[in-house]
Amino acid sequence: MLYLKLAWRNIWRNKRRSLITMASVVMAVLLSSVMSSMQEGQYDQMIDNTVGSFTGHLQIQHPDYFDESTLDNSLEIDSSLIQKVEAHPEVQGVIPRIDSYALAAGDDRSKAAMVVGIDPEAEKALSTPDQKISNGKYFESADERAVLVAEGLADFLSVSVGDTLVLLGQGFRGMSAAGAYPITGIVKFGLPDMNNNVVYLPMQTAQDLYAAYGRVTAAVVMLENPEQVQQVVPELQKELGEEYAVLGWQTLVPELVQAIEADRGSGMILLLILYMIVGFGILGTVLMMTAERKFEFGVMVAIGTARLRMSIMLILEMFFITLMGTGAGMVFSLPVMYYFNFNPLEFTGETAMAIEEYGMEPFIRFSTDPGILFEQGLIVLVITLVISLYPLVHMYKLKPVEAMRH
């Protein structure tokens, strides 16, 4: 207890010196936390664009569908299966879908498109396509003979609400799939890949088009907590049996996982550079503090103070200063992270176009995950404590007579 009191009093004996050291720690935590928040926010945004808009947190498929995505590997999902899945405490909802490809044609142009058959009410409750309608109206029933066309695809085909869209493709077990449907709405997706390729059909209308009556290619499952995917997948797989394959989004879109891991690696290099910069900044303040206290250390050694006791007090002093600086840095970082979460950084012009070409939205929304603060705070705390070893080494090599002449 005596060492704690002495260390605490020594900190405030020279407030200016202590506050300068704390300020360097605060800036280190602030910079590293904000940078990590921006990086993790980008990853969350990439995942939300892909998972929240289309893929879902996990999917229930035919065991062979993932390797060979054809309608022949579709499956029948009844209400009892959906109820069994929805009974899981982590499941928010289940959306049946039938996905395939077809040639979409207007009056003058045509293009290969992804045709997605959806349950209008279930889809509206979870992925909210009705809120993405930029022109026209949403489906009114599951058997309505109508289509919703993605905005970019509609522009390419030069079609609009009220026009007719022709779909040509291959159906279930080699059946021909052809139909002409009135366009009742234009959908605007944030993800450019979807905005340029997707056509929505009501579920029964899509099943009729592909002669896949009562069949779906997947049941998309949304979770209350997206971070529980790895835990929920084996639990549902055990519950449903080998007749179905339960796949998490990490399996469904491995290229997204690879892109995030690759970017995280380059981001770690930038963080290491940042740690070096802030580390040298903290080292500078520690050197200054050590030089200022050289005479003090010399006097204490000369009057017989044990170097071990001085070492303990120095360690406690640096620990208190670092802990207070880390805590203050975390407190200052939090409002910055929240500000850029509610007011994301937006890109314009050619930069925005380049970002959209990679299938991302042209803005950066910072993450507000508190784990970032604790992780960066801990890293800076360790860096500072390692740097604080310098005054200990200096003190053990100190010659009292030379120090008191300083």
PDB file of N, CA and C in Angstrom, residues 237-310:
ATOM      1  N   GLN A 237     -27.962 -28.482 -38.173  1.00  0.00           N
ATOM      2  CA  GLN A 237     -27.628 -29.665 -38.962  1.00  0.00           C
ATOM      3  C   GLN A 237     -27.989 -30.940 -38.207  1.00  0.00           C
ATOM      4  N   LYS A 238     -27.701 -30.959 -36.928  1.00  0.00           N
ATOM      5  CA  LYS A 238     -28.039 -32.110 -36.093  1.00  0.00           C
ATOM      6  C   LYS A 238     -29.548 -32.270 -35.985  1.00  0.00           C
ATOM      7  N   GLU A 239     -30.255 -31.157 -35.907  1.00  0.00           N
ATOM      8  CA  GLU A 239     -31.712 -31.185 -35.764  1.00  0.00           C
ATOM      9  C   GLU A 239     -32.392 -31.664 -37.045  1.00  0.00           C
ATOM     10  N   LEU A 240     -31.870 -31.252 -38.214  1.00  0.00           N
ATOM     11  CA  LEU A 240     -32.532 -31.557 -39.486  1.00  0.00           C
ATOM     12  C   LEU A 240     -32.074 -32.874 -40.100  1.00  0.00           C
ATOM     13  N   GLY A 241     -30.878 -33.329 -39.775  1.00  0.00           N
ATOM     14  CA  GLY A 241     -30.389 -34.587 -40.325  1.00  0.00           C
ATOM     15  C   GLY A 241     -29.659 -34.418 -41.641  1.00  0.00           C
ATOM     16  N   GLU A 242     -29.187 -35.538 -42.204  1.00  0.00           N
ATOM     17  CA  GLU A 242     -28.367 -35.515 -43.411  1.00  0.00           C
ATOM     18  C   GLU A 242     -29.174 -35.262 -44.677  1.00  0.00           C
ATOM     19  N   GLU A 243     -30.477 -35.228 -44.571  1.00  0.00           N
ATOM     20  CA  GLU A 243     -31.316 -34.955 -45.743  1.00  0.00           C
ATOM     21  C   GLU A 243     -31.134 -33.524 -46.238  1.00  0.00           C
ATOM     22  N   TYR A 244     -30.655 -32.661 -45.354  1.00  0.00           N
ATOM     23  CA  TYR A 244     -30.455 -31.256 -45.688  1.00  0.00           C
ATOM     24  C   TYR A 244     -29.015 -30.854 -45.371  1.00  0.00           C
ATOM     25  N   ALA A 245     -28.549 -29.830 -46.062  1.00  0.00           N
ATOM     26  CA  ALA A 245     -27.232 -29.251 -45.778  1.00  0.00           C
ATOM     27  C   ALA A 245     -27.443 -27.856 -45.211  1.00  0.00           C
ATOM     28  N   VAL A 246     -26.869 -27.600 -44.041  1.00  0.00           N
ATOM     29  CA  VAL A 246     -26.961 -26.286 -43.404  1.00  0.00           C
ATOM     30  C   VAL A 246     -25.603 -25.609 -43.568  1.00  0.00           C
ATOM     31  N   LEU A 247     -25.585 -24.481 -44.283  1.00  0.00           N
ATOM     32  CA  LEU A 247     -24.332 -23.806 -44.614  1.00  0.00           C
ATOM     33  C   LEU A 247     -24.350 -22.367 -44.119  1.00  0.00           C
ATOM     34  N   GLY A 248     -23.282 -21.955 -43.451  1.00  0.00           N
ATOM     35  CA  GLY A 248     -23.139 -20.573 -43.015  1.00  0.00           C
ATOM     36  C   GLY A 248     -22.676 -19.686 -44.160  1.00  0.00           C
ATOM     37  N   TRP A 249     -22.817 -18.370 -43.978  1.00  0.00           N
ATOM     38  CA  TRP A 249     -22.444 -17.455 -45.061  1.00  0.00           C
ATOM     39  C   TRP A 249     -20.955 -17.542 -45.382  1.00  0.00           C
ATOM     40  N   GLN A 250     -20.134 -17.941 -44.403  1.00  0.00           N
ATOM     41  CA  GLN A 250     -18.700 -18.068 -44.676  1.00  0.00           C
ATOM     42  C   GLN A 250     -18.429 -19.153 -45.709  1.00  0.00           C
ATOM     43  N   THR A 251     -19.273 -20.193 -45.731  1.00  0.00           N
ATOM     44  CA  THR A 251     -19.141 -21.263 -46.719  1.00  0.00           C
ATOM     45  C   THR A 251     -19.772 -20.860 -48.040  1.00  0.00           C
ATOM     46  N   LEU A 252     -20.883 -20.142 -47.967  1.00  0.00           N
ATOM     47  CA  LEU A 252     -21.622 -19.764 -49.168  1.00  0.00           C
ATOM     48  C   LEU A 252     -20.878 -18.726 -50.000  1.00  0.00           C
ATOM     49  N   VAL A 253     -20.193 -17.813 -49.347  1.00  0.00           N
ATOM     50  CA  VAL A 253     -19.450 -16.772 -50.076  1.00  0.00           C
ATOM     51  C   VAL A 253     -17.996 -16.737 -49.576  1.00  0.00           C
ATOM     52  N   PRO A 254     -17.217 -17.787 -49.878  1.00  0.00           N
ATOM     53  CA  PRO A 254     -15.828 -17.847 -49.386  1.00  0.00           C
ATOM     54  C   PRO A 254     -14.963 -16.722 -49.932  1.00  0.00           C
ATOM     55  N   GLU A 255     -15.316 -16.207 -51.131  1.00  0.00           N
ATOM     56  CA  GLU A 255     -14.521 -15.119 -51.693  1.00  0.00           C
ATOM     57  C   GLU A 255     -14.602 -13.864 -50.826  1.00  0.00           C
ATOM     58  N   LEU A 256     -15.732 -13.671 -50.145  1.00  0.00           N
ATOM     59  CA  LEU A 256     -15.862 -12.532 -49.238  1.00  0.00           C
ATOM     60  C   LEU A 256     -14.947 -12.708 -48.031  1.00  0.00           C
ATOM     61  N   VAL A 257     -14.907 -13.923 -47.493  1.00  0.00           N
ATOM     62  CA  VAL A 257     -14.025 -14.210 -46.352  1.00  0.00           C
ATOM     63  C   VAL A 257     -12.567 -13.997 -46.753  1.00  0.00           C
ATOM     64  N   GLN A 258     -12.196 -14.469 -47.951  1.00  0.00           N
ATOM     65  CA  GLN A 258     -10.820 -14.316 -48.423  1.00  0.00           C
ATOM     66  C   GLN A 258     -10.463 -12.850 -48.617  1.00  0.00           C
ATOM     67  N   ALA A 259     -11.410 -12.080 -49.162  1.00  0.00           N
ATOM     68  CA  ALA A 259     -11.160 -10.652 -49.376  1.00  0.00           C
ATOM     69  C   ALA A 259     -10.955  -9.930 -48.052  1.00  0.00           C
ATOM     70  N   ILE A 260     -11.766 -10.282 -47.058  1.00  0.00           N
ATOM     71  CA  ILE A 260     -11.642  -9.647 -45.743  1.00  0.00           C
ATOM     72  C   ILE A 260     -10.317 -10.013 -45.091  1.00  0.00           C
ATOM     73  N   GLU A 261      -9.937 -11.290 -45.162  1.00  0.00           N
ATOM     74  CA  GLU A 261      -8.684 -11.722 -44.545  1.00  0.00           C
ATOM     75  C   GLU A 261      -7.479 -11.072 -45.221  1.00  0.00           C
ATOM     76  N   ALA A 262      -7.532 -10.955 -46.549  1.00  0.00           N
ATOM     77  CA  ALA A 262      -6.430 -10.317 -47.271  1.00  0.00           C
ATOM     78  C   ALA A 262      -6.321  -8.845 -46.895  1.00  0.00           C
ATOM     79  N   ASP A 263      -7.460  -8.177 -46.825  1.00  0.00           N
ATOM     80  CA  ASP A 263      -7.451  -6.760 -46.465  1.00  0.00           C
ATOM     81  C   ASP A 263      -7.044  -6.569 -45.011  1.00  0.00           C
ATOM     82  N   ARG A 264      -7.468  -7.500 -44.156  1.00  0.00           N
ATOM     83  CA  ARG A 264      -7.093  -7.403 -42.742  1.00  0.00           C
ATOM     84  C   ARG A 264      -5.568  -7.537 -42.587  1.00  0.00           C
ATOM     85  N   GLY A 265      -4.950  -8.355 -43.429  1.00  0.00           N
ATOM     86  CA  GLY A 265      -3.497  -8.493 -43.380  1.00  0.00           C
ATOM     87  C   GLY A 265      -2.793  -7.194 -43.734  1.00  0.00           C
ATOM     88  N   SER A 266      -3.252  -6.541 -44.823  1.00  0.00           N
ATOM     89  CA  SER A 266      -2.650  -5.258 -45.196  1.00  0.00           C
ATOM     90  C   SER A 266      -2.957  -4.195 -44.154  1.00  0.00           C
ATOM     91  N   GLY A 267      -4.159  -4.268 -43.570  1.00  0.00           N
ATOM     92  CA  GLY A 267      -4.511  -3.324 -42.515  1.00  0.00           C
ATOM     93  C   GLY A 267      -3.642  -3.504 -41.287  1.00  0.00           C
ATOM     94  N   MET A 268      -3.254  -4.740 -40.998  1.00  0.00           N
ATOM     95  CA  MET A 268      -2.386  -5.003 -39.852  1.00  0.00           C
ATOM     96  C   MET A 268      -1.006  -4.384 -40.061  1.00  0.00           C
ATOM     97  N   ILE A 269      -0.538  -4.381 -41.311  1.00  0.00           N
ATOM     98  CA  ILE A 269       0.750  -3.737 -41.601  1.00  0.00           C
ATOM     99  C   ILE A 269       0.674  -2.245 -41.297  1.00  0.00           C
ATOM    100  N   LEU A 270      -0.435  -1.614 -41.704  1.00  0.00           N
ATOM    101  CA  LEU A 270      -0.618  -0.190 -41.411  1.00  0.00           C
ATOM    102  C   LEU A 270      -0.692   0.055 -39.910  1.00  0.00           C
ATOM    103  N   LEU A 271      -1.371  -0.852 -39.204  1.00  0.00           N
ATOM    104  CA  LEU A 271      -1.457  -0.709 -37.749  1.00  0.00           C
ATOM    105  C   LEU A 271      -0.081  -0.857 -37.097  1.00  0.00           C
ATOM    106  N   LEU A 272       0.728  -1.791 -37.608  1.00  0.00           N
ATOM    107  CA  LEU A 272       2.075  -1.960 -37.060  1.00  0.00           C
ATOM    108  C   LEU A 272       2.905  -0.694 -37.254  1.00  0.00           C
ATOM    109  N   ILE A 273       2.748  -0.074 -38.433  1.00  0.00           N
ATOM    110  CA  ILE A 273       3.449   1.196 -38.677  1.00  0.00           C
ATOM    111  C   ILE A 273       2.962   2.257 -37.696  1.00  0.00           C
ATOM    112  N   LEU A 274       1.636   2.281 -37.479  1.00  0.00           N
ATOM    113  CA  LEU A 274       1.071   3.236 -36.521  1.00  0.00           C
ATOM    114  C   LEU A 274       1.592   2.967 -35.114  1.00  0.00           C
ATOM    115  N   TYR A 275       1.657   1.682 -34.743  1.00  0.00           N
ATOM    116  CA  TYR A 275       2.179   1.340 -33.411  1.00  0.00           C
ATOM    117  C   TYR A 275       3.632   1.798 -33.259  1.00  0.00           C
ATOM    118  N   MET A 276       4.414   1.668 -34.321  1.00  0.00           N
ATOM    119  CA  MET A 276       5.802   2.123 -34.261  1.00  0.00           C
ATOM    120  C   MET A 276       5.875   3.632 -34.064  1.00  0.00           C
ATOM    121  N   ILE A 277       5.015   4.354 -34.784  1.00  0.00           N
ATOM    122  CA  ILE A 277       5.015   5.819 -34.669  1.00  0.00           C
ATOM    123  C   ILE A 277       4.633   6.251 -33.261  1.00  0.00           C
ATOM    124  N   VAL A 278       3.527   5.692 -32.761  1.00  0.00           N
ATOM    125  CA  VAL A 278       3.081   6.092 -31.419  1.00  0.00           C
ATOM    126  C   VAL A 278       4.052   5.569 -30.362  1.00  0.00           C
ATOM    127  N   GLY A 279       4.675   4.416 -30.643  1.00  0.00           N
ATOM    128  CA  GLY A 279       5.649   3.882 -29.700  1.00  0.00           C
ATOM    129  C   GLY A 279       6.843   4.807 -29.545  1.00  0.00           C
ATOM    130  N   PHE A 280       7.346   5.327 -30.679  1.00  0.00           N
ATOM    131  CA  PHE A 280       8.466   6.267 -30.607  1.00  0.00           C
ATOM    132  C   PHE A 280       8.042   7.575 -29.945  1.00  0.00           C
ATOM    133  N   GLY A 281       6.774   7.963 -30.167  1.00  0.00           N
ATOM    134  CA  GLY A 281       6.270   9.166 -29.497  1.00  0.00           C
ATOM    135  C   GLY A 281       6.250   8.997 -27.992  1.00  0.00           C
ATOM    136  N   ILE A 282       5.770   7.839 -27.544  1.00  0.00           N
ATOM    137  CA  ILE A 282       5.742   7.559 -26.100  1.00  0.00           C
ATOM    138  C   ILE A 282       7.166   7.438 -25.561  1.00  0.00           C
ATOM    139  N   LEU A 283       8.053   6.826 -26.351  1.00  0.00           N
ATOM    140  CA  LEU A 283       9.447   6.688 -25.929  1.00  0.00           C
ATOM    141  C   LEU A 283      10.089   8.058 -25.719  1.00  0.00           C
ATOM    142  N   GLY A 284       9.751   8.999 -26.595  1.00  0.00           N
ATOM    143  CA  GLY A 284      10.288  10.349 -26.448  1.00  0.00           C
ATOM    144  C   GLY A 284       9.883  10.990 -25.137  1.00  0.00           C
ATOM    145  N   THR A 285       8.616  10.822 -24.762  1.00  0.00           N
ATOM    146  CA  THR A 285       8.161  11.399 -23.486  1.00  0.00           C
ATOM    147  C   THR A 285       8.800  10.680 -22.301  1.00  0.00           C
ATOM    148  N   VAL A 286       9.005   9.363 -22.433  1.00  0.00           N
ATOM    149  CA  VAL A 286       9.647   8.609 -21.347  1.00  0.00           C
ATOM    150  C   VAL A 286      11.105   9.039 -21.194  1.00  0.00           C
ATOM    151  N   LEU A 287      11.803   9.253 -22.317  1.00  0.00           N
ATOM    152  CA  LEU A 287      13.189   9.732 -22.257  1.00  0.00           C
ATOM    153  C   LEU A 287      13.261  11.096 -21.580  1.00  0.00           C
ATOM    154  N   MET A 288      12.312  11.956 -21.948  1.00  0.00           N
ATOM    155  CA  MET A 288      12.268  13.286 -21.330  1.00  0.00           C
ATOM    156  C   MET A 288      12.027  13.170 -19.828  1.00  0.00           C
ATOM    157  N   MET A 289      11.095  12.314 -19.451  1.00  0.00           N
ATOM    158  CA  MET A 289      10.784  12.133 -18.038  1.00  0.00           C
ATOM    159  C   MET A 289      11.993  11.584 -17.278  1.00  0.00           C
ATOM    160  N   THR A 290      12.694  10.638 -17.890  1.00  0.00           N
ATOM    161  CA  THR A 290      13.865  10.036 -17.239  1.00  0.00           C
ATOM    162  C   THR A 290      14.981  11.062 -17.064  1.00  0.00           C
ATOM    163  N   ALA A 291      15.197  11.875 -18.105  1.00  0.00           N
ATOM    164  CA  ALA A 291      16.249  12.893 -18.026  1.00  0.00           C
ATOM    165  C   ALA A 291      15.940  13.920 -16.946  1.00  0.00           C
ATOM    166  N   GLU A 292      14.665  14.320 -16.843  1.00  0.00           N
ATOM    167  CA  GLU A 292      14.275  15.306 -15.837  1.00  0.00           C
ATOM    168  C   GLU A 292      14.462  14.777 -14.415  1.00  0.00           C
ATOM    169  N   ARG A 293      14.335  13.463 -14.245  1.00  0.00           N
ATOM    170  CA  ARG A 293      14.394  12.880 -12.903  1.00  0.00           C
ATOM    171  C   ARG A 293      15.759  12.260 -12.592  1.00  0.00           C
ATOM    172  N   LYS A 294      16.737  12.525 -13.435  1.00  0.00           N
ATOM    173  CA  LYS A 294      18.056  11.926 -13.223  1.00  0.00           C
ATOM    174  C   LYS A 294      18.659  12.363 -11.888  1.00  0.00           C
ATOM    175  N   PHE A 295      18.559  13.655 -11.577  1.00  0.00           N
ATOM    176  CA  PHE A 295      19.091  14.150 -10.300  1.00  0.00           C
ATOM    177  C   PHE A 295      18.352  13.510  -9.129  1.00  0.00           C
ATOM    178  N   GLU A 296      17.009  13.405  -9.262  1.00  0.00           N
ATOM    179  CA  GLU A 296      16.195  12.797  -8.198  1.00  0.00           C
ATOM    180  C   GLU A 296      16.620  11.356  -7.948  1.00  0.00           C
ATOM    181  N   PHE A 297      16.824  10.605  -9.025  1.00  0.00           N
ATOM    182  CA  PHE A 297      17.240   9.209  -8.872  1.00  0.00           C
ATOM    183  C   PHE A 297      18.615   9.120  -8.205  1.00  0.00           C
ATOM    184  N   GLY A 298      19.515  10.035  -8.594  1.00  0.00           N
ATOM    185  CA  GLY A 298      20.850  10.024  -8.018  1.00  0.00           C
ATOM    186  C   GLY A 298      20.843  10.280  -6.526  1.00  0.00           C
ATOM    187  N   VAL A 299      20.031  11.243  -6.090  1.00  0.00           N
ATOM    188  CA  VAL A 299      19.928  11.554  -4.662  1.00  0.00           C
ATOM    189  C   VAL A 299      19.374  10.369  -3.889  1.00  0.00           C
ATOM    190  N   MET A 300      18.319   9.736  -4.431  1.00  0.00           N
ATOM    191  CA  MET A 300      17.686   8.610  -3.733  1.00  0.00           C
ATOM    192  C   MET A 300      18.650   7.434  -3.584  1.00  0.00           C
ATOM    193  N   VAL A 301      19.442   7.175  -4.619  1.00  0.00           N
ATOM    194  CA  VAL A 301      20.418   6.088  -4.525  1.00  0.00           C
ATOM    195  C   VAL A 301      21.519   6.453  -3.532  1.00  0.00           C
ATOM    196  N   ALA A 302      21.916   7.725  -3.545  1.00  0.00           N
ATOM    197  CA  ALA A 302      23.001   8.173  -2.661  1.00  0.00           C
ATOM    198  C   ALA A 302      22.630   8.075  -1.189  1.00  0.00           C
ATOM    199  N   ILE A 303      21.358   8.300  -0.853  1.00  0.00           N
ATOM    200  CA  ILE A 303      20.956   8.237   0.559  1.00  0.00           C
ATOM    201  C   ILE A 303      20.596   6.821   0.987  1.00  0.00           C
ATOM    202  N   GLY A 304      20.776   5.851   0.064  1.00  0.00           N
ATOM    203  CA  GLY A 304      20.613   4.459   0.461  1.00  0.00           C
ATOM    204  C   GLY A 304      19.301   3.802   0.079  1.00  0.00           C
ATOM    205  N   THR A 305      18.502   4.459  -0.755  1.00  0.00           N
ATOM    206  CA  THR A 305      17.246   3.835  -1.196  1.00  0.00           C
ATOM    207  C   THR A 305      17.557   2.627  -2.084  1.00  0.00           C
ATOM    208  N   ALA A 306      16.954   1.517  -1.767  1.00  0.00           N
ATOM    209  CA  ALA A 306      17.196   0.294  -2.550  1.00  0.00           C
ATOM    210  C   ALA A 306      16.684   0.473  -3.977  1.00  0.00           C
ATOM    211  N   ARG A 307      17.500   0.062  -4.920  1.00  0.00           N
ATOM    212  CA  ARG A 307      17.101   0.208  -6.330  1.00  0.00           C
ATOM    213  C   ARG A 307      15.848  -0.622  -6.640  1.00  0.00           C
ATOM    214  N   LEU A 308      15.666  -1.742  -5.937  1.00  0.00           N
ATOM    215  CA  LEU A 308      14.470  -2.562  -6.150  1.00  0.00           C
ATOM    216  C   LEU A 308      13.216  -1.783  -5.783  1.00  0.00           C
ATOM    217  N   ARG A 309      13.266  -1.065  -4.642  1.00  0.00           N
ATOM    218  CA  ARG A 309      12.102  -0.275  -4.230  1.00  0.00           C
ATOM    219  C   ARG A 309      11.816   0.836  -5.239  1.00  0.00           C
ATOM    220  N   MET A 310      12.864   1.476  -5.710  1.00  0.00           N
ATOM    221  CA  MET A 310      12.684   2.519  -6.721  1.00  0.00           C
ATOM    222  C   MET A 310      12.093   1.934  -8.006  1.00  0.00           C
TER     223      MET A 310
END
